[in-house]
mmCIF file with all atom_site columns, C-alpha atoms and ligand atoms in Angstrom:
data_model
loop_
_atom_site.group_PDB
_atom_site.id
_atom_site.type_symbol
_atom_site.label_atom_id
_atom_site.label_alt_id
_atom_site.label_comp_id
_atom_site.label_asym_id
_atom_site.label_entity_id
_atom_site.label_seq_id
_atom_site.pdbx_PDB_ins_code
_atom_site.Cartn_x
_atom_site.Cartn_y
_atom_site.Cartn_z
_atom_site.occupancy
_atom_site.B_iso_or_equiv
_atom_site.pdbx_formal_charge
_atom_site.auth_seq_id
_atom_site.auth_comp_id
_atom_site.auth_asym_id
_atom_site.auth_atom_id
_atom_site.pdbx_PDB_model_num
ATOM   1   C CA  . UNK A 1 1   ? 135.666 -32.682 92.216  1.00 73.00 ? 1   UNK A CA  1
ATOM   2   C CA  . UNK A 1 2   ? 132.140 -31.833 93.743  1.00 72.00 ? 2   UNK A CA  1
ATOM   3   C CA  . UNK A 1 3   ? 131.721 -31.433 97.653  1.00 72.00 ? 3   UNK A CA  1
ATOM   4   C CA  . UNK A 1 4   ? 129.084 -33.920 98.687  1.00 68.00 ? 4   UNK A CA  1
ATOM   5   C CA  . UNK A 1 5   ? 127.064 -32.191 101.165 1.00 70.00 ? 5   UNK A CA  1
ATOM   6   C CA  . UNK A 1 6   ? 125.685 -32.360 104.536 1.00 80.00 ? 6   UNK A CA  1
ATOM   7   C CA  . UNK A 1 7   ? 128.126 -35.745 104.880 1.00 91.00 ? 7   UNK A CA  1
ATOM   8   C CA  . UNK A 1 8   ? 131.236 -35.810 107.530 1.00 94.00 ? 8   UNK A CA  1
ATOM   9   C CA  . UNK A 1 9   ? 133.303 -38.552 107.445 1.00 96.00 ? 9   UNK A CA  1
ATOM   10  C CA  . UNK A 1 10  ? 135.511 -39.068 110.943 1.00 96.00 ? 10  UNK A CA  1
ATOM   11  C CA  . UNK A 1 11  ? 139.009 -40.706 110.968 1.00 97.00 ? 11  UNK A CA  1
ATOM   12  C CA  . UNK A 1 12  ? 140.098 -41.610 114.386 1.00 96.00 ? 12  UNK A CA  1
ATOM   13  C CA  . UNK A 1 13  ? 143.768 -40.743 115.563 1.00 97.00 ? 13  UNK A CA  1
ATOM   14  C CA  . UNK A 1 14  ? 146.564 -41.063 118.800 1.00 97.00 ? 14  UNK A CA  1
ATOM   15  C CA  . UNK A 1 15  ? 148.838 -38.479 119.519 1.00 97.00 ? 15  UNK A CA  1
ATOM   16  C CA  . UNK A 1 16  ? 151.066 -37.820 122.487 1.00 97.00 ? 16  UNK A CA  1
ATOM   17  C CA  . UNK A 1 17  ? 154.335 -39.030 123.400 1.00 98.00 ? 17  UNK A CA  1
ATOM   18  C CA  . UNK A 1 18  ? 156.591 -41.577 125.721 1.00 97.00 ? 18  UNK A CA  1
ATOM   19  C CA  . UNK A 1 19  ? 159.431 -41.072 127.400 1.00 97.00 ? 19  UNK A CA  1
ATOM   20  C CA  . UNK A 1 20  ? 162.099 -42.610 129.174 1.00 96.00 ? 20  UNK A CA  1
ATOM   21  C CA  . UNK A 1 21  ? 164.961 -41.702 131.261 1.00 95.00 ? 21  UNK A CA  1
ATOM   22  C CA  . UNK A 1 22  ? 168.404 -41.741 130.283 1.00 94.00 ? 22  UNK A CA  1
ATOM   23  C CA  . UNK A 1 23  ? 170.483 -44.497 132.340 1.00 86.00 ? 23  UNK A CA  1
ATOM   24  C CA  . UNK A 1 24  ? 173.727 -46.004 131.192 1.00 78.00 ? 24  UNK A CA  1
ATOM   25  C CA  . UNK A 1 25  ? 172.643 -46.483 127.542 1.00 80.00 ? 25  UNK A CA  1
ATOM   26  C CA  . UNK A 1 26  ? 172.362 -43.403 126.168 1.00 86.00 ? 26  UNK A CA  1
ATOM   27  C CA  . UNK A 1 27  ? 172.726 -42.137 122.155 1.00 88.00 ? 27  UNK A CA  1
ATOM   28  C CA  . UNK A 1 28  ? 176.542 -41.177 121.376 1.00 88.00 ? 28  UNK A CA  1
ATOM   29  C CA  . UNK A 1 29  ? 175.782 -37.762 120.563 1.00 89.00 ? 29  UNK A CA  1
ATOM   30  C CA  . UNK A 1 30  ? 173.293 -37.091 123.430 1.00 91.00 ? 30  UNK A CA  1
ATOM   31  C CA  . UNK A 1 31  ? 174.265 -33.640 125.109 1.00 93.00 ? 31  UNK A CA  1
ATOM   32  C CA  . UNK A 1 32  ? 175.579 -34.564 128.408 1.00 92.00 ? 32  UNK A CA  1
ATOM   33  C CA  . UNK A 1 33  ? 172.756 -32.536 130.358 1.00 94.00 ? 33  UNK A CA  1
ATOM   34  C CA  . UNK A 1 34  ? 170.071 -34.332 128.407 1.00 96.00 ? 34  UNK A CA  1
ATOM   35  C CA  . UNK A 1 35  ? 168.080 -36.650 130.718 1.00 96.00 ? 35  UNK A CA  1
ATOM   36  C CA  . UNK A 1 36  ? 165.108 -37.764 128.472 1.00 97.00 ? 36  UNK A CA  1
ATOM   37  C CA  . UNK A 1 37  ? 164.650 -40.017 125.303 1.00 96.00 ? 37  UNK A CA  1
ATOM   38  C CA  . UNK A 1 38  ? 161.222 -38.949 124.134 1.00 98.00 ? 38  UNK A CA  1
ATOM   39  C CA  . UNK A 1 39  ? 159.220 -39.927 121.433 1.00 98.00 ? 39  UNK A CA  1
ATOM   40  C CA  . UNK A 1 40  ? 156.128 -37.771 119.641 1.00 98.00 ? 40  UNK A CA  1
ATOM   41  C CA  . UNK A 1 41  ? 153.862 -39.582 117.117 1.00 98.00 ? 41  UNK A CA  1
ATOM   42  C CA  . UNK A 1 42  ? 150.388 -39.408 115.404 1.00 98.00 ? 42  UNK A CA  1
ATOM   43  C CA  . UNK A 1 43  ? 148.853 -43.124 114.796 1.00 98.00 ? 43  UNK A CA  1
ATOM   44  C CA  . UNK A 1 44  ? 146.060 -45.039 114.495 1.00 97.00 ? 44  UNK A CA  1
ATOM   45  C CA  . UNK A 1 45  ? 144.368 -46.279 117.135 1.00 96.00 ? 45  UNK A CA  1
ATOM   46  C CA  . UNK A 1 46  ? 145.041 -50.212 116.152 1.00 96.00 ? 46  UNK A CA  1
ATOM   47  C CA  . UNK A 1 47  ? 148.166 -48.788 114.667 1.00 95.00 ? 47  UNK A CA  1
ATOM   48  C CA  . UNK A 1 48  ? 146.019 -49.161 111.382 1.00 95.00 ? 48  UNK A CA  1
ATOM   49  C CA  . UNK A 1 49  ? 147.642 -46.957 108.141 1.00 94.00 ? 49  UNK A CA  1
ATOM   50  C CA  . UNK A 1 50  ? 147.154 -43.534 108.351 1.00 97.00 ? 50  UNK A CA  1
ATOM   51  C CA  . UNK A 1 51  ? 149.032 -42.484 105.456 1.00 97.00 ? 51  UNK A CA  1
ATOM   52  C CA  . UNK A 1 52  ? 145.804 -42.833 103.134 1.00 97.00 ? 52  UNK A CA  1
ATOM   53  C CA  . UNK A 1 53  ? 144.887 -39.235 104.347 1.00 98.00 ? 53  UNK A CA  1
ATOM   54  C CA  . UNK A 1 54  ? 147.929 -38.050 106.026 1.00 98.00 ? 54  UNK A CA  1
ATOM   55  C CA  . UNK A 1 55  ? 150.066 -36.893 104.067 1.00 98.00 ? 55  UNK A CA  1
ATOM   56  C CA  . UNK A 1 56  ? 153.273 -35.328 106.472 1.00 98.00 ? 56  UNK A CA  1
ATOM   57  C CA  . UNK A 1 57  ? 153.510 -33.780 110.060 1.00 98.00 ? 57  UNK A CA  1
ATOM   58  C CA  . UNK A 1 58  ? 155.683 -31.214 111.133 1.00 99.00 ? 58  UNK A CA  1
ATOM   59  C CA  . UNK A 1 59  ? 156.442 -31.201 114.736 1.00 98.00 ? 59  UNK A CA  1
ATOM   60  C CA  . UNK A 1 60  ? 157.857 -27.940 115.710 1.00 98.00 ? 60  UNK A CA  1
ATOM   61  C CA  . UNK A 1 61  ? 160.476 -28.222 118.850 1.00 98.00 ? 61  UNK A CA  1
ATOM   62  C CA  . UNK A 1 62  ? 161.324 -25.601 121.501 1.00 98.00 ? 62  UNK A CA  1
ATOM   63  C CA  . UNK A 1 63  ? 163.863 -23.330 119.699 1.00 97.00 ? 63  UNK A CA  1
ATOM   64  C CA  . UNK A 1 64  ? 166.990 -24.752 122.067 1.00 96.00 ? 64  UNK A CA  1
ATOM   65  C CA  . UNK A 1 65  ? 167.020 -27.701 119.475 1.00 97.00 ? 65  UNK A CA  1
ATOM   66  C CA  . UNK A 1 66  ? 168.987 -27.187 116.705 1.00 95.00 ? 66  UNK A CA  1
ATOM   67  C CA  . UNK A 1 67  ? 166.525 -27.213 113.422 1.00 97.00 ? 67  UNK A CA  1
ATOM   68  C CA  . UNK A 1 68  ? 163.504 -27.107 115.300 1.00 98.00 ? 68  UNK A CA  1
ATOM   69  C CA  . UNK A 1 69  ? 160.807 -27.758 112.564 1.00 98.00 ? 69  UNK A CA  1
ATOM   70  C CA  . UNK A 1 70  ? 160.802 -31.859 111.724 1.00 98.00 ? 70  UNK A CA  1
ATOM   71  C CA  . UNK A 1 71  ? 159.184 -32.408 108.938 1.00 98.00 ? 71  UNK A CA  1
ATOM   72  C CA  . UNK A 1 72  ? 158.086 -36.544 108.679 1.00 98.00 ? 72  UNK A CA  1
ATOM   73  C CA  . UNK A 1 73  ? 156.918 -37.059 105.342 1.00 98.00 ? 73  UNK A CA  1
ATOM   74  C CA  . UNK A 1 74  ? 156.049 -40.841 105.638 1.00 97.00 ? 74  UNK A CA  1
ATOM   75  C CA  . UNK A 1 75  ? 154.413 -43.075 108.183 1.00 97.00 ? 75  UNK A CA  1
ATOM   76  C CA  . UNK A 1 76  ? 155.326 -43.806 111.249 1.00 98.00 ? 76  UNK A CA  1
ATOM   77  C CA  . UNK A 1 77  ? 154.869 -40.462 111.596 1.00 98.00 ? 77  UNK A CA  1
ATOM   78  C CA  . UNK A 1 78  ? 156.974 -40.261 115.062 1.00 98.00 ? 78  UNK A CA  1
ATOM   79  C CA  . UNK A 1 79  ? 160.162 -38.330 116.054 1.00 98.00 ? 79  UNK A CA  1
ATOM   80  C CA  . UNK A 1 80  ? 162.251 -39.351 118.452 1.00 97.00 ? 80  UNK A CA  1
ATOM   81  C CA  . UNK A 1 81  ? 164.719 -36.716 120.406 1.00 97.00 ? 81  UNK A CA  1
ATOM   82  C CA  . UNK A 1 82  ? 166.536 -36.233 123.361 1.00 97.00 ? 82  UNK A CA  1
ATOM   83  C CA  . UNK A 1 83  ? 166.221 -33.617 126.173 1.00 97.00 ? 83  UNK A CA  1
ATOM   84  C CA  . UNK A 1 84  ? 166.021 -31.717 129.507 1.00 96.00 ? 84  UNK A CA  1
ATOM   85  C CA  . UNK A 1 85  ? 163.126 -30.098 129.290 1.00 96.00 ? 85  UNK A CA  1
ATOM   86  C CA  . UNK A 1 86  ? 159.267 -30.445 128.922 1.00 95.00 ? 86  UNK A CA  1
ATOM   87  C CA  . UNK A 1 87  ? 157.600 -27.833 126.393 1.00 97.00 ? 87  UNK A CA  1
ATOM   88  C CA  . UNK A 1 88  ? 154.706 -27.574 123.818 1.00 97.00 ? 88  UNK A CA  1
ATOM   89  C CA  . UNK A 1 89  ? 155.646 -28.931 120.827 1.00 98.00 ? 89  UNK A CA  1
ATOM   90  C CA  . UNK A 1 90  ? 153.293 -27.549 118.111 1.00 98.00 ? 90  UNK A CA  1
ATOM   91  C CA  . UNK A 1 91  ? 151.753 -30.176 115.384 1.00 98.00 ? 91  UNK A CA  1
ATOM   92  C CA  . UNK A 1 92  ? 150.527 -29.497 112.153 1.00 98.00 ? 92  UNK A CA  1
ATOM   93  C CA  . UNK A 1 93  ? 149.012 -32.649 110.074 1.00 98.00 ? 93  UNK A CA  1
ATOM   94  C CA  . UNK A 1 94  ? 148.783 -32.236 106.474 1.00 98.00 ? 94  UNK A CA  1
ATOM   95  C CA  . UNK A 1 95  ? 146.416 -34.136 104.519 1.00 98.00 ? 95  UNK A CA  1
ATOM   96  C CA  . UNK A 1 96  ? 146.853 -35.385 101.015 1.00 98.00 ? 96  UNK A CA  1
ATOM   97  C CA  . UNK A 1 97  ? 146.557 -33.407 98.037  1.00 98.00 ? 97  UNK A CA  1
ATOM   98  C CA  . UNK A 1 98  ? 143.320 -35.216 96.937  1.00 97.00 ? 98  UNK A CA  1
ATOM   99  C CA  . UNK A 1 99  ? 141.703 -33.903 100.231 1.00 97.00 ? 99  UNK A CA  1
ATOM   100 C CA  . UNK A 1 100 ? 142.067 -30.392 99.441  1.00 96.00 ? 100 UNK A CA  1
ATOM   101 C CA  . UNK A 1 101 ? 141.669 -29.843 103.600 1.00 97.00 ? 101 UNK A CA  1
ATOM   102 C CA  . UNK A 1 102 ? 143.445 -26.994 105.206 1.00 97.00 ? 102 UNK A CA  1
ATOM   103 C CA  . UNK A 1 103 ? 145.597 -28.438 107.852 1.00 98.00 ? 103 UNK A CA  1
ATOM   104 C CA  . UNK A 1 104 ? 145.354 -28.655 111.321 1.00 98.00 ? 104 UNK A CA  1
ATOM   105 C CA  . UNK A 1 105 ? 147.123 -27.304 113.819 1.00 98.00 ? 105 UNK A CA  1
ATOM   106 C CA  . UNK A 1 106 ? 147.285 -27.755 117.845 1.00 98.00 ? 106 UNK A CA  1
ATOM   107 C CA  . UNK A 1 107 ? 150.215 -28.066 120.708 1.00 98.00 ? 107 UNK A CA  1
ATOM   108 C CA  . UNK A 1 108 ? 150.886 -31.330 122.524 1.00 97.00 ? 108 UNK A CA  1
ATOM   109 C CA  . UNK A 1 109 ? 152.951 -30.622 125.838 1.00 95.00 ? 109 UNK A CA  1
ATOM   110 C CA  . UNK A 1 110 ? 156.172 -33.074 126.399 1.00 97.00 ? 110 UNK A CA  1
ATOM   111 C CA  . UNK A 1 111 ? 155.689 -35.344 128.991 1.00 94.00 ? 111 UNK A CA  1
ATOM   112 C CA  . UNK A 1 112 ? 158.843 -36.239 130.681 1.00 94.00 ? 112 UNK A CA  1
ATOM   113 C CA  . UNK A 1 113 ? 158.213 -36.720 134.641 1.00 91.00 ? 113 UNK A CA  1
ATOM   114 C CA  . UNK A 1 114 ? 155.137 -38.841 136.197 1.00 85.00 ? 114 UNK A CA  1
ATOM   115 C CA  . UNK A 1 115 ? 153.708 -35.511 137.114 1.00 80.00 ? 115 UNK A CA  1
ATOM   116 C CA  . UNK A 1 116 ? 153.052 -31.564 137.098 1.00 74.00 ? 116 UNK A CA  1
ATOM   117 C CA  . UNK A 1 117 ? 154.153 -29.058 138.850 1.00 71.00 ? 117 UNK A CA  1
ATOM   118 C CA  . UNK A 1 118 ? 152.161 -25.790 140.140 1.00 73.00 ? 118 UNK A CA  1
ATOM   119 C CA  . UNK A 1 119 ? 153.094 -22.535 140.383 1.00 73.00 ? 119 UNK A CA  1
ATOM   120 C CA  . UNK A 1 120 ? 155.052 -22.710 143.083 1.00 77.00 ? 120 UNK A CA  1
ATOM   121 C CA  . UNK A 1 121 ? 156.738 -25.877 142.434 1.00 70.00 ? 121 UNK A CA  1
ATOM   122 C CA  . UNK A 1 122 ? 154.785 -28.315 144.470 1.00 73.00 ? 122 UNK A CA  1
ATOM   123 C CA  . UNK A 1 123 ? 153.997 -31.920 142.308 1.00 71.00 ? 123 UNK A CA  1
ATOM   124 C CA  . UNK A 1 124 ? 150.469 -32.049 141.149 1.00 70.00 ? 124 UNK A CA  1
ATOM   125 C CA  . UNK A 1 125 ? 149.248 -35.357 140.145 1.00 70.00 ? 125 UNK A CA  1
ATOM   126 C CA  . UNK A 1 126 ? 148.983 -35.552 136.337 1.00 66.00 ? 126 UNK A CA  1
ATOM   127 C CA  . UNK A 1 127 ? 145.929 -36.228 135.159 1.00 70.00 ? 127 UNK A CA  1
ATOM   128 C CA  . UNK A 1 128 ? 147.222 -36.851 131.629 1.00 82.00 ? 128 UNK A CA  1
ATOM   129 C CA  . UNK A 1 129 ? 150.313 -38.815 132.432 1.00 90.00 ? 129 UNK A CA  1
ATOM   130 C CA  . UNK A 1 130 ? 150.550 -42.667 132.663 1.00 89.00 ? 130 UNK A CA  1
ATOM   131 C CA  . UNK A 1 131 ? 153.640 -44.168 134.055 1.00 89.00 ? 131 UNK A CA  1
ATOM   132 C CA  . UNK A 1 132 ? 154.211 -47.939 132.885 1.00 90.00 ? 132 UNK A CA  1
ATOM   133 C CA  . UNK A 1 133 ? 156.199 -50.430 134.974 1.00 87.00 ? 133 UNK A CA  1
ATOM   134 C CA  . UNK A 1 134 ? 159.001 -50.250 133.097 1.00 88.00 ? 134 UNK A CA  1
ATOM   135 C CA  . UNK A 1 135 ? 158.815 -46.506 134.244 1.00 88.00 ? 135 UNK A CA  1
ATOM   136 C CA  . UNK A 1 136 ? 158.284 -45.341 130.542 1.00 93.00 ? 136 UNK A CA  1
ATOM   137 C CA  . UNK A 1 137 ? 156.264 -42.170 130.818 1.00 94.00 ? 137 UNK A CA  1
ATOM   138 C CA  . UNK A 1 138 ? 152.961 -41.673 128.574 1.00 95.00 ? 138 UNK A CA  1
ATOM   139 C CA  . UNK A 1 139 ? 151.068 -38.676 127.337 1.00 95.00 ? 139 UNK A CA  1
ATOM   140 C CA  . UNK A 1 140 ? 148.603 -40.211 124.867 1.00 95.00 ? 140 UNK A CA  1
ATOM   141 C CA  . UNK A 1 141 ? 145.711 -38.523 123.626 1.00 95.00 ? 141 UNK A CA  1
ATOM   142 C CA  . UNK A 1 142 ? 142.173 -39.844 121.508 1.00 96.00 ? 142 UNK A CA  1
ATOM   143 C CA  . UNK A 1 143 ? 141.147 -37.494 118.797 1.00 96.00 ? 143 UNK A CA  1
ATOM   144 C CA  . UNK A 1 144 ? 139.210 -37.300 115.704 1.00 96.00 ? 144 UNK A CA  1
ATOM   145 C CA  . UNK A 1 145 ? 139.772 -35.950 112.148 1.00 97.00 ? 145 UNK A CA  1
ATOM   146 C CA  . UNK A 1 146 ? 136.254 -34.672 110.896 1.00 96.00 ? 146 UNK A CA  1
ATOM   147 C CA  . UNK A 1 147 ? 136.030 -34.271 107.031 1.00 96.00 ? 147 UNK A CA  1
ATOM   148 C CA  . UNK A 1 148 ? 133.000 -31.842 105.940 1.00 94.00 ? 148 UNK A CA  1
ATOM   149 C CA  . UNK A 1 149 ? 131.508 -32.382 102.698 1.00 93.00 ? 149 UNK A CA  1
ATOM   150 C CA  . UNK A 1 150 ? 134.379 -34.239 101.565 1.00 94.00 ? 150 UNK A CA  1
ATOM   151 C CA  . UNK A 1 151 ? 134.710 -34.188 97.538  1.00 94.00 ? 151 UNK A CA  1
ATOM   152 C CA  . UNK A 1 152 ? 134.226 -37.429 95.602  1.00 93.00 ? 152 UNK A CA  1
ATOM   153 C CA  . UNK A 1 153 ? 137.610 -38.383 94.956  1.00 96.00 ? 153 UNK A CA  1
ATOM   154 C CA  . UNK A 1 154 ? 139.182 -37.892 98.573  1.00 96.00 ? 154 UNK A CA  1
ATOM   155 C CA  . UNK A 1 155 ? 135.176 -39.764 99.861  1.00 95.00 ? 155 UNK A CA  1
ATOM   156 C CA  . UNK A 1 156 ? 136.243 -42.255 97.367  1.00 96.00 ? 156 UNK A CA  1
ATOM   157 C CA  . UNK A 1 157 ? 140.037 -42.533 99.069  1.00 96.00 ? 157 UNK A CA  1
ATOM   158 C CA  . UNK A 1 158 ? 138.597 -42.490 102.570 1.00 96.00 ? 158 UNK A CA  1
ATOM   159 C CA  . UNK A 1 159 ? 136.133 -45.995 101.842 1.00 94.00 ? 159 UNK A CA  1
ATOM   160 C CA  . UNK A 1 160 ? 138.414 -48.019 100.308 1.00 90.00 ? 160 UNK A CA  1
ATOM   161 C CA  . UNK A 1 161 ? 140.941 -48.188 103.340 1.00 77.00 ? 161 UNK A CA  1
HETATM 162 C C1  . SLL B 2 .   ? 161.363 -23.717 129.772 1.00 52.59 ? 201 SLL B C1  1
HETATM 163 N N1  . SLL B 2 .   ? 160.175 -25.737 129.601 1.00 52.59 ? 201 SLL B N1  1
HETATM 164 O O1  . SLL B 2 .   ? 160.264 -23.208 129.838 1.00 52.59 ? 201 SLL B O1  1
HETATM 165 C C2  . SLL B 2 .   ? 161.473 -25.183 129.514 1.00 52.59 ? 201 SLL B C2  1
HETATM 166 C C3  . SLL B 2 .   ? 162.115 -25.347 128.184 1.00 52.59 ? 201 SLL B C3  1
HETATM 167 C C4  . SLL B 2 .   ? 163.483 -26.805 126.763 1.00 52.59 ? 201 SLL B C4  1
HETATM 168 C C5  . SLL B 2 .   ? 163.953 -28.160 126.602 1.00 52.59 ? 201 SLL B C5  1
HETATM 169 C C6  . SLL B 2 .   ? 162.539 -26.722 127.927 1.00 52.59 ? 201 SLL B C6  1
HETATM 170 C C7  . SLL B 2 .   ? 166.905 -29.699 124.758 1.00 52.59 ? 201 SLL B C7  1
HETATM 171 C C8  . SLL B 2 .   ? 167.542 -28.554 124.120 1.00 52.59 ? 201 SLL B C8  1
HETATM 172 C C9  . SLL B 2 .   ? 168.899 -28.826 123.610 1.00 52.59 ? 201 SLL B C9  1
HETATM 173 C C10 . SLL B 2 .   ? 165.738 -29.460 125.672 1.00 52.59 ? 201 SLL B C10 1
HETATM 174 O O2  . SLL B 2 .   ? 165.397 -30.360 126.391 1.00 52.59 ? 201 SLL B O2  1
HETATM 175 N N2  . SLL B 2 .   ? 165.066 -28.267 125.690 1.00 52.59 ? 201 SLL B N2  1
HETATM 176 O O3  . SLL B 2 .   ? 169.058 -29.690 122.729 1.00 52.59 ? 201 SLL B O3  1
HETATM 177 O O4  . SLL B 2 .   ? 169.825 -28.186 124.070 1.00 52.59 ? 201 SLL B O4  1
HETATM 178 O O5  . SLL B 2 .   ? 162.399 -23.074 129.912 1.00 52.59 ? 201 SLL B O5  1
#
């Protein structure tokens, strides 16, 4: 339908992930030099429904997983894994079909240790990394979803939630 003009309509979202180390509970089919359970998701804020103009994410792993593209076609819109390793996993949100939006794509970097390292291996503090006291860590970040001109239908969609 028409494109109503000169309106933008924001959504708020939280992406990032948790993780935790592996101690004496660990999944039955965890590879034995995996350290990590981690955890990637895209919610709302309150943990509010999302699903109204998400339609799937695709969270693309580091190619030493097996099947590296997850697709999650239905809220929560998390995937949980295990691992060794911190890498960029790459995130693509698709909207639904009544939004006719292109979707959008950035990199979130696994967070498994409370902190960074430099170049030459020295711990940096993180400045995006949150460690609770139940030593989960957290690398959570605050975005937006900005709709242009949104068409009647999908304007219609976004009010009514
Ligand atoms: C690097 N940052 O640059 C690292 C890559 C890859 C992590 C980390 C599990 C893979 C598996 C895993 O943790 N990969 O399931 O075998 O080299």
């Amino acid at each position: 339908s028409k494109r109503i003009k000169t309106l933008s309509v924001r959504r708020p979202i939280l992406y990032g992930n948790t993780a935790k180390k592996l101690g004496e509970i660990r999944p039955a089919n965890a590879p034995v030099e995996h350290t990590h359970l981690w955890t990637i998701f895209i919610k709302g804020p309150q943990n509010e429904n999302i699903s109204y103009f998400i339609k799937k994410v695709v969270f693309k792993l580091h190619e030493t997983y097996p099947n590296p593209t997850r697709v999650i076609e239905h809220p929560p819109f998390e995937l949980t894994e295990t691992g060794w390793g911190e890498f960029d996993i790459n995130v693509k949100i698709y909207f639904v079909d009544e939004a006719n939006e292109k979707m959008i794509s950035f990199y979130h970097r696994l967070r498994l240790h409370p902190y960074t390292m430099s170049a030459t291996g020295t711990k940096l503090p993180g400045t995006d990394i949150t460690i609770t006291e139940s030593g989960e860590v957290r690398s959570i970040f605050y975005d937006e979803v900005v709709f242009n001109e949104p068409n009647e239908n999908f304007f219609k969609i976004l009010m009514s939630t």
